[in-house]
């Protein structure tokens, strides 16, 4: 009977247990209750072992390499530990070991039961695990590793040990796929880690791999795969690939710190090689210059020509007859882009082909500008503004987005979020330039109209009884356009000189200092005697850095941090991170557009012609005409609204100097989830915080200079500015503007 029990424990069938772990009914009367309990316990162990072996045999036929590796490791564990225990027990019984054979003649079932008691929990856990695996049709590598690692977190040592070894076996197979991807840039046709576009499959990556490590894996695989696919003249050195493969052989994903350190090392090596052989500093500077020229309006002649072409396109569609020619499509905007480049420095720029306009709402039919009154926010009402104000519909009258086509290797440091930021900056700057241009056009129109009128009226504005009314209307109109033009000049000068030009030159200087640092570091490697001098150069170059990185290597991580911080400070200094200020600026633009549209509707002049209908009172009475009264009321309302808006803007801008600015850390988008296991991380965070404070101070100084320019004649700081809103007609134009 003992021999049959041992055979049952090894998975053989027996008449003692015909179906599961229940003893055959014919044997029950012959057994003592204690013997029956021991036999049923041993039968349950044997039944679970048989179930596990049968399930393992079925799962080993799976096409998944990870399931096959799991089954192979499980069979190995059961053979080395469980089956060897059965053989060892049988040998001890045959050798009449005192632990099993009582008085050298009988073997108690309790001794065998006690020997196999340690396998109760492991076999129960494995049986449940096998049933769980058979329930799902497929198990990706990430989900399988997560399941095994979760099962290993238990207080039972043998269960934890078995699950850990099974998880390690699956991770080793996953590591071979990872090596193929990050060392050779190749993907398996069966259960690949990423798509053909090098986008990682979340189910194929274990959850123990952090977000920063995932981003680095995708970056490395995409870079190496693209280099090989394009058959670049320089390929990854075999010695570097061999070194990376050896590094990966030493770690598993479950050891998060060591795994991230190895992935970070591989990424740094690949980035340095790419920087030296694929994307050079010349390419980066060319891309940065191109983005600044077209999105930040650094190329002034092209940006002004583009705004005029878009205005001409709207006018041509408005004056065309009904039909397809009245609709603006994306190809029409692209043609306007090409026409705007003619005769400018952008005409022969190859980067111009990367620019495209997108209409998020599809093809549109342009509409006439609205002359309705707009809401005028005050300081108290603007405090409740929390949503960001959009400026992408001012240039065309409908949402318009400029895009920049990036391809490899530019996408190694330019992200979609960066291009979105550039598009937001272009929307704001182009809207500002558009309104500024229209104000100048309105000024020219008013000057031409007055010059033509003075040919007939002499030194006055004509009229008889309404002479004073016409003079007051003209002076008020000139005051409005003068105030609008002055504010747009100040704001545009601040944006283009204090913000865009300053930040752009600072970025260029940082890139040059980083390049000098890298060159000095490489020369010190060739000439060790000059290492001290090179360290001094590195220290002086990194002193002016943004503080987002402490690495002296000029790699893509450093470049991306510099560029991201550059964009964030552009946003903060341009006031786009302040919802209340952007809402007020948008209202100022709308009021300016309303006044320019009215002047165009009135024929380019605020005064009605002397002999047209409505210019004089009916019946020949000596009174002011209807048109003069109507226009006078409209212009006065606009004059009052623009002054209220400018005062609100000045007060809001004054409060921002005493509040924390929304200036983010440029390294967060890249190194948010990175882990550094040494003391240098503390110094790195300290330097970043110090640098953020310094850049915050620079932004505040920019805003303070803008406040000084706005209040250069104490127009806003004088208590009497609010009184100008009422009796403006009793003041001269010089006194009204604060010049007298």
XYZ file of C-alpha atoms in Angstrom:
740
model
C 0.000 0.000 0.000
C 2.890 2.378 0.763
C 4.320 1.762 -2.706
C 0.956 2.532 -4.280
C 0.680 5.759 -2.284
C 4.115 6.850 -3.512
C 3.083 6.062 -7.085
C -0.087 8.105 -6.620
C 2.027 11.015 -5.352
C 4.088 10.923 -8.548
C 0.954 11.276 -10.670
C -0.024 7.705 -11.417
C -3.631 6.498 -11.183
C -4.787 4.104 -8.482
C -7.865 2.244 -7.377
C -7.582 3.977 -3.985
C -8.600 7.290 -5.561
C -10.814 6.533 -8.574
C -11.758 10.149 -9.373
C -10.290 12.913 -7.217
C -8.926 12.855 -3.687
C -11.817 10.814 -2.240
C -11.035 7.258 -1.167
C -12.868 4.402 -2.847
C -15.938 3.493 -0.745
C -14.872 -0.171 -0.501
C -11.710 0.788 1.382
C -13.358 3.134 3.881
C -14.577 0.405 6.355
C -11.092 -1.089 6.473
C -9.362 2.145 7.557
C -8.970 3.853 10.885
C -10.331 7.452 10.895
C -6.799 8.751 11.338
C -5.523 6.637 8.435
C -8.431 7.773 6.302
C -7.628 11.440 7.012
C -3.957 10.952 6.156
C -4.839 9.120 2.937
C -7.299 11.826 1.875
C -4.694 14.532 2.545
C -2.109 12.640 0.500
C -4.698 12.024 -2.195
C -5.471 15.762 -2.354
C -1.754 16.512 -2.821
C -1.528 13.879 -5.564
C -4.700 15.178 -7.254
C -3.388 18.767 -7.293
C -0.068 17.580 -8.677
C -1.828 15.651 -11.456
C -4.011 18.679 -12.245
C -0.990 20.975 -12.424
C 0.924 18.569 -14.688
C -2.057 18.163 -17.021
C -2.610 21.921 -17.239
C 1.107 22.469 -17.780
C 1.056 19.939 -20.621
C -1.835 21.774 -22.278
C -0.324 25.246 -21.816
C 3.031 24.157 -23.214
C 1.316 23.869 -26.615
C 0.630 27.621 -26.557
C 2.308 29.739 -29.286
C 3.375 32.229 -26.614
C 7.058 31.958 -25.786
C 6.376 33.345 -22.338
C 3.823 30.664 -21.451
C 6.179 27.982 -22.752
C 8.997 29.355 -20.617
C 6.664 29.400 -17.622
C 5.660 25.761 -18.156
C 9.247 24.654 -18.663
C 10.362 26.332 -15.438
C 7.411 24.896 -13.528
C 8.194 21.364 -14.716
C 11.784 21.888 -13.673
C 10.770 23.050 -10.183
C 8.367 20.126 -9.687
C 10.957 17.639 -10.912
C 13.814 19.000 -8.802
C 11.861 19.496 -5.608
C 8.591 17.593 -5.494
C 9.401 14.461 -7.483
C 12.852 14.224 -5.917
C 11.128 14.320 -2.526
C 9.009 11.315 -3.509
C 12.082 9.401 -4.649
C 13.972 10.385 -1.509
C 11.093 9.252 0.689
C 10.907 5.894 -1.062
C 14.645 5.399 -0.652
C 14.490 6.120 3.059
C 11.647 3.665 3.490
C 13.522 0.939 1.623
C 16.621 1.621 3.708
C 14.481 1.318 6.868
C 15.204 4.828 8.016
C 14.181 5.363 11.611
C 12.210 8.486 10.659
C 9.800 6.415 8.552
C 9.974 2.750 9.593
C 8.746 2.085 13.118
C 10.644 -0.696 14.902
C 11.947 -1.715 11.514
C 8.658 -3.347 10.470
C 5.884 -0.819 9.676
C 5.551 2.619 8.097
C 3.019 5.003 9.657
C 0.999 7.076 7.206
C 1.415 10.117 9.461
C 5.153 10.159 8.727
C 4.539 10.318 4.971
C 1.830 12.900 5.513
C 4.188 15.045 7.583
C 6.863 14.789 4.880
C 4.579 16.137 2.124
C 2.740 18.669 4.312
C 5.079 21.416 3.117
C 3.602 21.045 -0.396
C -0.006 21.719 0.628
C 0.127 25.485 0.088
C 2.476 25.520 -2.935
C 0.383 22.998 -4.891
C -2.851 24.799 -3.961
C -1.387 28.114 -5.152
C -0.079 26.530 -8.361
C -3.432 24.845 -9.051
C -5.248 28.167 -8.737
C -2.604 29.841 -10.898
C -2.950 27.246 -13.668
C -6.726 27.587 -13.685
C -6.312 31.366 -13.914
C -3.947 31.030 -16.868
C -6.277 28.667 -18.704
C -9.226 31.007 -18.326
C -7.721 33.717 -20.580
C -7.050 32.956 -24.258
C -3.704 34.782 -24.222
C -1.317 36.243 -21.716
C 0.967 39.123 -22.792
C 4.364 39.290 -21.170
C 3.569 42.303 -19.029
C 0.360 40.849 -17.619
C 2.001 37.465 -16.947
C 4.953 38.993 -15.107
C 2.631 41.239 -13.091
C 0.528 38.221 -12.090
C 3.527 36.156 -10.995
C 5.108 39.022 -9.074
C 1.799 39.693 -7.327
C 1.505 35.986 -6.373
C 5.048 36.019 -5.009
C 4.143 38.641 -2.420
C 3.036 36.190 0.254
C 4.206 35.166 3.697
C 4.647 31.498 2.774
C 8.289 31.111 1.872
C 8.023 28.146 -0.510
C 5.108 29.720 -2.440
C 6.976 33.027 -2.698
C 10.139 31.271 -3.853
C 8.358 29.258 -6.559
C 6.433 32.273 -7.888
C 9.567 34.413 -7.895
C 11.507 31.835 -9.890
C 8.652 31.506 -12.363
C 8.525 35.305 -12.739
C 12.285 35.444 -13.285
C 12.053 32.775 -15.993
C 9.436 34.796 -17.871
C 11.428 38.006 -17.391
C 14.523 36.402 -18.910
C 12.589 35.645 -22.083
C 11.192 39.179 -22.034
C 14.719 40.490 -21.564
C 15.868 38.786 -24.769
C 13.100 40.613 -26.645
C 14.161 43.840 -24.954
C 17.774 43.267 -25.981
C 16.724 42.775 -29.579
C 14.782 46.031 -29.435
C 17.167 48.365 -27.575
C 20.408 46.858 -28.874
C 19.538 46.014 -32.478
C 16.290 47.968 -33.019
C 14.444 44.838 -34.206
C 10.955 43.635 -33.289
C 9.658 40.082 -33.235
C 6.766 39.158 -35.490
C 5.213 37.216 -32.586
C 4.288 39.197 -29.453
C 6.387 42.299 -30.253
C 7.162 44.844 -27.582
C 6.120 47.762 -29.806
C 4.274 48.555 -32.991
C 5.909 49.246 -36.317
C 5.876 52.948 -35.377
C 7.923 52.168 -32.250
C 5.037 52.791 -29.881
C 5.332 50.471 -26.903
C 2.525 48.020 -26.195
C 1.403 48.636 -22.628
C 0.377 45.004 -22.175
C 3.829 43.810 -23.231
C 5.646 45.900 -20.596
C 5.520 44.856 -16.903
C 4.131 47.441 -14.526
C 7.371 47.358 -12.541
C 8.982 49.250 -15.441
C 8.554 52.948 -14.625
C 7.275 55.577 -17.008
C 10.705 57.129 -17.510
C 12.196 53.712 -18.328
C 9.404 53.055 -20.832
C 10.018 56.390 -22.517
C 13.737 55.625 -22.677
C 13.120 52.160 -24.130
C 10.905 53.590 -26.862
C 13.428 56.346 -27.549
C 16.367 53.914 -27.839
C 14.523 51.374 -29.977
C 13.125 54.026 -32.311
C 16.520 55.687 -32.725
C 18.405 52.467 -33.471
C 15.634 51.046 -35.645
C 15.394 54.229 -37.684
C 19.156 54.412 -38.165
C 19.192 50.862 -39.517
C 16.028 51.273 -41.605
C 17.376 54.397 -43.287
C 20.730 52.665 -43.850
C 22.564 55.621 -42.358
C 26.173 55.906 -43.431
C 27.223 55.520 -39.788
C 25.800 52.587 -37.818
C 25.911 51.785 -34.116
C 29.366 50.351 -33.261
C 29.318 46.624 -32.514
C 31.397 47.152 -29.382
C 28.753 49.533 -28.016
C 25.958 47.063 -28.803
C 27.871 44.239 -27.113
C 28.428 46.357 -24.019
C 24.720 47.217 -23.825
C 23.748 43.572 -24.201
C 26.048 42.626 -21.329
C 24.573 45.364 -19.177
C 21.040 44.075 -19.773
C 22.131 40.525 -18.876
C 22.851 41.697 -15.338
C 19.391 43.063 -14.465
C 15.726 42.108 -14.513
C 12.733 44.467 -14.606
C 11.699 43.526 -11.058
C 14.886 45.172 -9.771
C 13.602 48.647 -10.605
C 16.575 50.782 -9.542
C 19.216 48.652 -11.240
C 17.058 48.231 -14.354
C 16.428 51.979 -14.674
C 20.117 52.706 -14.128
C 21.081 50.349 -16.971
C 18.413 51.762 -19.310
C 19.536 55.303 -18.469
C 23.141 54.359 -19.218
C 22.169 52.854 -22.581
C 20.112 55.917 -23.425
C 22.983 58.243 -22.558
C 25.378 56.250 -24.759
C 22.944 56.158 -27.698
C 22.158 59.852 -27.314
C 25.816 60.762 -27.320
C 26.427 58.662 -30.418
C 23.398 60.149 -32.201
C 24.515 63.632 -31.253
C 27.910 63.006 -32.799
C 26.799 61.157 -35.935
C 23.134 61.888 -36.774
C 21.672 65.129 -35.388
C 24.410 67.723 -35.045
C 24.380 71.130 -33.427
C 23.962 72.715 -36.855
C 20.685 70.815 -37.378
C 19.404 71.804 -33.940
C 20.243 75.463 -34.415
C 18.626 75.419 -37.847
C 15.415 73.963 -36.392
C 15.364 76.434 -33.486
C 15.958 79.362 -35.874
C 13.232 78.140 -38.216
C 10.679 77.792 -35.410
C 11.548 81.237 -34.087
C 11.343 82.829 -37.553
C 7.903 81.474 -38.409
C 6.131 80.815 -35.092
C 7.627 83.649 -33.040
C 7.568 86.107 -35.977
C 11.322 86.654 -35.889
C 11.186 86.924 -39.684
C 9.287 90.192 -39.689
C 8.927 90.728 -43.428
C 7.509 87.247 -43.957
C 5.098 87.441 -41.021
C 3.785 90.825 -42.156
C 3.419 89.560 -45.725
C 1.585 86.463 -44.461
C -0.910 88.535 -42.468
C -1.605 90.687 -45.515
C -2.046 87.608 -47.721
C -4.589 86.129 -45.308
C -6.480 89.438 -45.197
C -6.415 89.543 -48.998
C -7.706 85.955 -49.100
C -10.627 86.819 -46.823
C -11.469 89.881 -48.877
C -11.387 87.938 -52.141
C -13.721 85.274 -50.725
C -16.105 87.897 -49.348
C -16.361 89.744 -52.663
C -16.647 86.603 -54.798
C -19.974 85.351 -56.060
C -21.690 82.352 -54.518
C -20.078 79.019 -55.209
C -16.974 77.074 -54.278
C -14.822 80.188 -54.687
C -16.319 81.654 -51.497
C -14.936 78.899 -49.252
C -11.488 78.949 -47.670
C -9.723 75.590 -47.608
C -6.405 74.470 -46.214
C -4.857 74.420 -49.681
C -5.845 78.095 -50.105
C -3.994 78.918 -46.907
C -0.968 76.946 -48.074
C -0.986 78.923 -51.321
C -1.171 82.157 -49.308
C 1.821 80.910 -47.326
C 3.837 80.451 -50.497
C 2.760 83.819 -51.900
C 3.770 85.531 -48.674
C 7.291 84.145 -49.004
C 7.856 85.715 -52.426
C 10.352 88.545 -52.255
C 11.332 87.728 -48.653
C 14.194 85.790 -47.103
C 11.799 82.869 -46.596
C 11.424 82.329 -50.337
C 14.480 80.080 -50.565
C 14.253 78.630 -47.053
C 13.850 74.813 -47.263
C 12.159 74.786 -43.840
C 9.209 76.698 -45.319
C 7.932 73.418 -46.768
C 7.435 72.135 -43.217
C 4.799 74.778 -42.461
C 1.130 73.990 -42.852
C -2.125 75.614 -41.799
C -4.896 73.485 -40.333
C -8.585 74.339 -40.040
C -9.875 72.272 -37.101
C -13.480 73.000 -38.086
C -12.927 72.191 -41.771
C -13.385 74.479 -44.799
C -15.157 77.711 -43.865
C -16.885 80.609 -45.557
C -15.522 83.937 -44.236
C -17.938 86.253 -42.493
C -18.007 90.003 -42.154
C -16.543 91.310 -38.894
C -19.001 91.787 -36.076
C -19.783 95.360 -35.073
C -21.676 94.398 -31.939
C -20.491 95.620 -28.574
C -18.319 93.212 -26.606
C -18.271 92.627 -22.894
C -15.718 94.769 -21.098
C -14.144 92.921 -18.138
C -13.232 94.887 -15.047
C -10.663 94.080 -12.378
C -13.235 92.494 -10.068
C -14.960 90.443 -12.763
C -11.697 89.210 -14.288
C -10.614 87.598 -11.036
C -13.120 84.809 -11.621
C -11.622 83.901 -15.006
C -9.990 80.448 -14.838
C -10.146 79.181 -18.418
C -7.404 79.945 -20.886
C -8.337 82.390 -23.642
C -7.707 81.344 -27.227
C -6.373 83.677 -29.917
C -6.426 81.285 -32.869
C -9.615 82.723 -34.393
C -8.609 86.388 -34.652
C -6.405 86.193 -37.725
C -8.896 84.405 -39.994
C -12.156 84.725 -38.067
C -12.244 80.969 -37.430
C -9.882 78.648 -35.497
C -6.601 78.443 -37.405
C -3.572 76.405 -36.349
C -0.083 76.491 -37.792
C 1.784 73.175 -37.736
C 5.398 72.251 -38.358
C 6.190 68.910 -39.939
C 8.987 67.148 -38.097
C 10.659 63.965 -39.198
C 13.515 61.906 -37.941
C 15.937 62.928 -36.535
C 14.285 66.220 -35.461
C 11.675 64.322 -33.455
C 14.482 63.162 -31.165
C 14.196 66.465 -29.288
C 10.974 68.054 -30.612
C 7.727 66.711 -29.205
C 4.094 67.242 -30.129
C 3.594 69.246 -26.933
C 6.391 71.616 -28.006
C 4.736 72.213 -31.373
C 1.423 72.861 -29.609
C 3.132 75.516 -27.496
C 4.639 77.068 -30.619
C 1.181 77.096 -32.241
C -0.311 78.903 -29.211
C 2.475 81.477 -29.284
C 1.976 82.002 -33.027
C -1.761 82.512 -32.531
C -1.152 85.199 -29.932
C 1.700 86.981 -31.714
C 0.017 86.878 -35.122
C -3.208 88.226 -33.607
C -1.258 91.044 -31.989
C 0.552 91.822 -35.240
C -2.705 91.595 -37.197
C -4.487 94.095 -34.949
C -1.422 96.330 -34.925
C -1.326 96.337 -38.727
C -5.025 97.131 -38.987
C -4.606 100.075 -36.618
C -1.862 101.467 -38.835
C -4.108 100.958 -41.864
C -6.923 102.786 -40.064
C -4.562 105.643 -39.192
C -3.547 105.922 -42.830
C -7.186 105.857 -43.926
C -8.143 108.621 -41.488
C -5.177 110.720 -42.590
C -6.039 110.352 -46.274
C -9.690 111.183 -45.623
C -8.824 114.273 -43.621
C -6.279 115.394 -46.206
C -8.895 115.043 -48.955
C -11.516 116.888 -46.908
C -9.200 119.790 -46.066
C -8.866 120.523 -49.766
C -12.442 121.831 -49.614
C -12.993 122.846 -45.998
C -9.730 124.563 -45.276
C -8.667 124.522 -41.644
C -11.948 123.266 -40.153
C -14.047 120.159 -40.687
C -16.896 121.808 -42.602
C -20.492 122.117 -41.612
C -22.430 125.055 -40.140
C -24.281 124.503 -36.899
C -22.723 121.046 -36.435
C -19.168 122.320 -36.828
C -18.319 121.730 -33.167
C -19.980 118.333 -33.179
C -18.003 117.221 -36.231
C -14.797 118.548 -34.713
C -15.502 116.725 -31.462
C -16.260 113.480 -33.307
C -13.072 113.693 -35.361
C -10.912 114.489 -32.350
C -12.465 111.605 -30.402
C -11.860 109.213 -33.295
C -8.245 110.324 -33.582
C -7.836 109.889 -29.836
C -9.178 106.339 -29.988
C -6.911 105.239 -32.817
C -3.962 107.012 -31.201
C -4.560 105.214 -27.886
C -4.975 101.864 -29.589
C -1.875 102.312 -31.707
C 0.195 103.382 -28.723
C -0.855 100.363 -26.653
C -0.215 97.951 -29.530
C 3.214 99.500 -30.113
C 4.129 99.028 -26.456
C 2.790 95.473 -26.222
C 4.333 94.388 -29.524
C 7.689 95.904 -28.611
C 7.599 94.153 -25.249
C 6.746 90.803 -26.816
C 9.253 90.894 -29.650
C 12.199 92.542 -27.851
C 11.925 91.836 -24.129
C 10.407 88.347 -24.417
C 11.029 86.623 -27.741
C 14.411 88.103 -28.619
C 15.764 87.870 -25.067
C 14.726 84.257 -24.515
C 15.861 83.269 -28.001
C 19.322 84.741 -27.571
C 19.592 83.132 -24.150
C 18.769 79.722 -25.606
C 21.324 80.201 -28.378
C 23.978 81.165 -25.836
C 23.190 78.094 -23.730
C 23.449 75.797 -26.723
C 26.810 77.277 -27.640
C 28.066 76.967 -24.060
C 26.968 73.329 -23.940
C 28.716 72.657 -27.234
C 31.886 74.297 -25.913
C 31.626 72.199 -22.764
C 31.299 68.993 -24.764
C 34.265 69.873 -26.946
C 36.417 70.714 -23.942
C 35.403 67.458 -22.285
C 36.329 65.432 -25.368
C 39.670 67.235 -25.649
C 40.409 66.549 -21.989
C 39.853 62.862 -22.661
C 42.501 63.036 -25.385
C 44.836 65.229 -23.299
C 44.531 64.306 -19.603
C 47.008 66.969 -18.584
C 44.487 69.680 -19.424
C 41.650 68.130 -17.444
C 41.745 70.841 -14.780
C 41.331 73.597 -17.343
C 38.511 71.751 -19.035
C 36.705 71.385 -15.708
C 36.929 75.137 -15.200
C 35.437 75.730 -18.654
C 32.644 73.281 -17.884
C 31.866 74.968 -14.577
C 31.703 78.429 -16.138
C 29.492 77.193 -18.979
C 27.060 75.388 -16.716
C 26.785 78.375 -14.397
C 24.541 80.186 -16.880
C 22.472 77.114 -17.679
C 18.795 76.969 -16.960
C 19.444 74.540 -14.169
C 17.333 71.746 -15.517
C 20.284 69.430 -15.800
C 23.566 68.858 -14.046
C 25.032 66.635 -16.731
C 28.000 67.916 -18.666
C 27.159 65.710 -21.640
C 25.508 67.408 -24.574
C 22.835 64.784 -25.158
C 19.194 64.894 -26.166
C 17.954 64.901 -22.595
C 19.883 68.096 -21.908
C 18.746 69.606 -25.188
C 15.125 68.732 -24.547
C 15.213 70.215 -21.055
C 16.727 73.453 -22.345
C 14.173 73.737 -25.123
C 11.195 72.887 -22.892
C 12.234 75.451 -20.290
C 12.722 78.005 -23.064
C 9.118 77.489 -24.194
C 7.753 77.630 -20.669
C 9.415 80.956 -19.990
C 8.170 82.283 -23.315
C 4.632 81.413 -22.238
C 4.980 82.948 -18.788
C 6.681 86.133 -19.977
C 4.104 86.595 -22.758
C 1.363 86.541 -20.081
C -0.369 83.540 -21.658
C -0.290 81.667 -18.353
C -2.445 84.358 -16.705
C -6.119 83.718 -17.621
C -7.319 87.118 -16.393
C -4.712 89.012 -18.421
C -5.321 87.012 -21.588
C -9.069 87.606 -21.294
C -8.465 91.351 -21.044
C -6.038 91.341 -23.992
C -8.586 89.423 -26.032
C -11.230 92.045 -25.192
C -8.830 94.820 -26.241
C -8.265 93.077 -29.562
C -12.012 92.726 -30.090
C -12.680 96.409 -29.345
C -9.899 97.393 -31.737
C -11.325 95.101 -34.418
C -14.762 96.603 -33.841
C -13.498 100.157 -34.333
C -11.446 99.257 -37.431
C -14.442 97.478 -38.935
C -16.651 100.510 -38.323
C -14.138 102.843 -39.944
C -13.957 100.568 -42.988
C -17.758 100.435 -43.096
C -17.918 104.241 -42.958
C -15.631 104.561 -45.959
C -12.355 105.082 -44.123
C -13.411 108.117 -42.094
C -15.296 108.713 -38.858
C -16.954 111.852 -40.248
C -19.819 111.485 -42.712
C -19.506 113.384 -45.967
C -20.999 116.858 -45.869
C -23.631 116.335 -48.545
C -24.785 112.762 -47.950
C -28.149 111.928 -46.465
C -28.195 112.130 -42.678
C -25.139 114.329 -42.347
C -27.301 117.352 -41.549
C -30.630 117.669 -39.763
C -33.785 117.316 -41.789
C -35.959 120.322 -42.651
C -32.982 122.644 -42.916
C -32.864 123.260 -39.163
C -29.564 124.328 -37.776
C -28.830 121.220 -35.695
C -26.552 118.198 -35.738
C -27.368 115.510 -38.288
C -28.438 111.959 -37.453
C -25.281 110.307 -38.778
C -23.034 112.600 -36.777
C -24.966 111.896 -33.571
C -25.000 108.165 -34.208
C -21.293 107.951 -34.919
C -20.493 110.210 -32.025
C -22.247 107.887 -29.599
C -20.522 104.811 -31.053
C -17.046 106.337 -30.987
C -17.527 107.616 -27.429
C -18.591 104.156 -26.277
C -15.526 102.625 -27.896
C -13.339 105.331 -26.376
C -14.735 104.598 -22.932
C -14.424 100.825 -23.365
C -10.803 100.937 -24.524
C -9.838 103.158 -21.605
C -11.555 100.873 -19.123
C -9.811 97.859 -20.658
C -6.392 99.513 -20.595
C -6.847 100.518 -16.981
C -7.970 96.987 -16.109
C -4.968 95.540 -17.922
C -2.581 97.836 -16.073
C -4.095 96.949 -12.690
C -4.009 93.226 -13.457
C -0.427 93.465 -14.624
C 0.514 95.339 -11.449
C -0.906 92.558 -9.282
C 1.119 89.881 -11.083
C 4.375 91.335 -9.765
C 3.267 90.517 -6.208
C 1.997 86.999 -6.981
C 3.892 83.820 -7.916
C 4.178 83.352 -11.666
C 3.127 80.116 -13.344
C 6.648 79.201 -14.404
C 7.134 75.448 -14.558
C 10.204 73.313 -14.473
C 11.271 72.302 -17.960
C 12.664 69.013 -16.718
C 9.364 67.697 -15.369
C 8.100 66.496 -18.734
C 11.211 64.348 -19.141
C 12.587 63.463 -15.720
C 9.381 63.365 -13.664
C 9.534 59.632 -13.035
C 13.312 59.228 -13.138
C 14.993 57.801 -10.052
C 18.555 58.569 -9.085
C 20.126 56.473 -6.386
C 22.879 58.801 -5.232
C 23.373 62.025 -3.378
C 23.837 64.074 -6.557
C 20.053 64.147 -7.043
C 19.749 66.404 -3.985
C 22.249 68.858 -5.466
C 20.469 68.650 -8.827
C 17.067 69.544 -7.324
C 18.667 72.373 -5.347
C 20.259 73.874 -8.465
C 16.984 73.604 -10.386
C 15.037 75.350 -7.635
C 17.638 78.121 -7.481
C 17.550 78.555 -11.231
C 13.736 78.713 -11.287
C 13.858 81.522 -8.740
C 16.362 83.413 -10.895
C 14.301 83.009 -14.052
C 11.165 84.006 -12.144
C 12.965 87.202 -11.196
C 13.895 87.843 -14.819
C 10.256 87.467 -15.872
C 9.162 89.892 -13.171
C 11.711 92.438 -14.368
C 10.314 92.111 -17.900
C 6.810 92.791 -16.594
C 8.022 95.740 -14.540
C 9.601 97.258 -17.655
C 6.273 96.819 -19.455
C 4.515 98.629 -16.590
C 6.982 101.511 -16.839
C 6.389 101.837 -20.579
C 2.626 101.816 -20.148
C 2.809 104.475 -17.464
C 5.601 106.532 -19.005
C 3.522 109.744 -18.643
C 1.744 108.643 -15.436
C -1.481 108.172 -17.347
C -2.547 105.224 -15.186
C -0.926 106.143 -11.899
C -2.449 109.637 -11.746
C -5.735 109.745 -9.804
C -7.386 111.766 -12.561
C -7.284 109.036 -15.203
C -10.740 107.732 -14.284
C -12.202 111.185 -14.721
C -11.081 111.230 -18.359
C -13.796 108.738 -19.117
C -16.470 111.334 -18.623
C -15.734 114.908 -19.786
C -13.200 113.983 -22.452
C -14.730 116.513 -24.800
C -13.667 119.402 -22.580
C -9.988 118.412 -22.719
C -7.497 118.931 -25.463
C -5.989 115.973 -27.196
C -2.566 116.645 -25.678
C -3.981 116.972 -22.197
C -6.123 113.902 -22.635
C -3.050 111.887 -23.587
C -1.146 113.181 -20.549
C 1.185 115.416 -22.579
C -0.045 118.750 -21.262
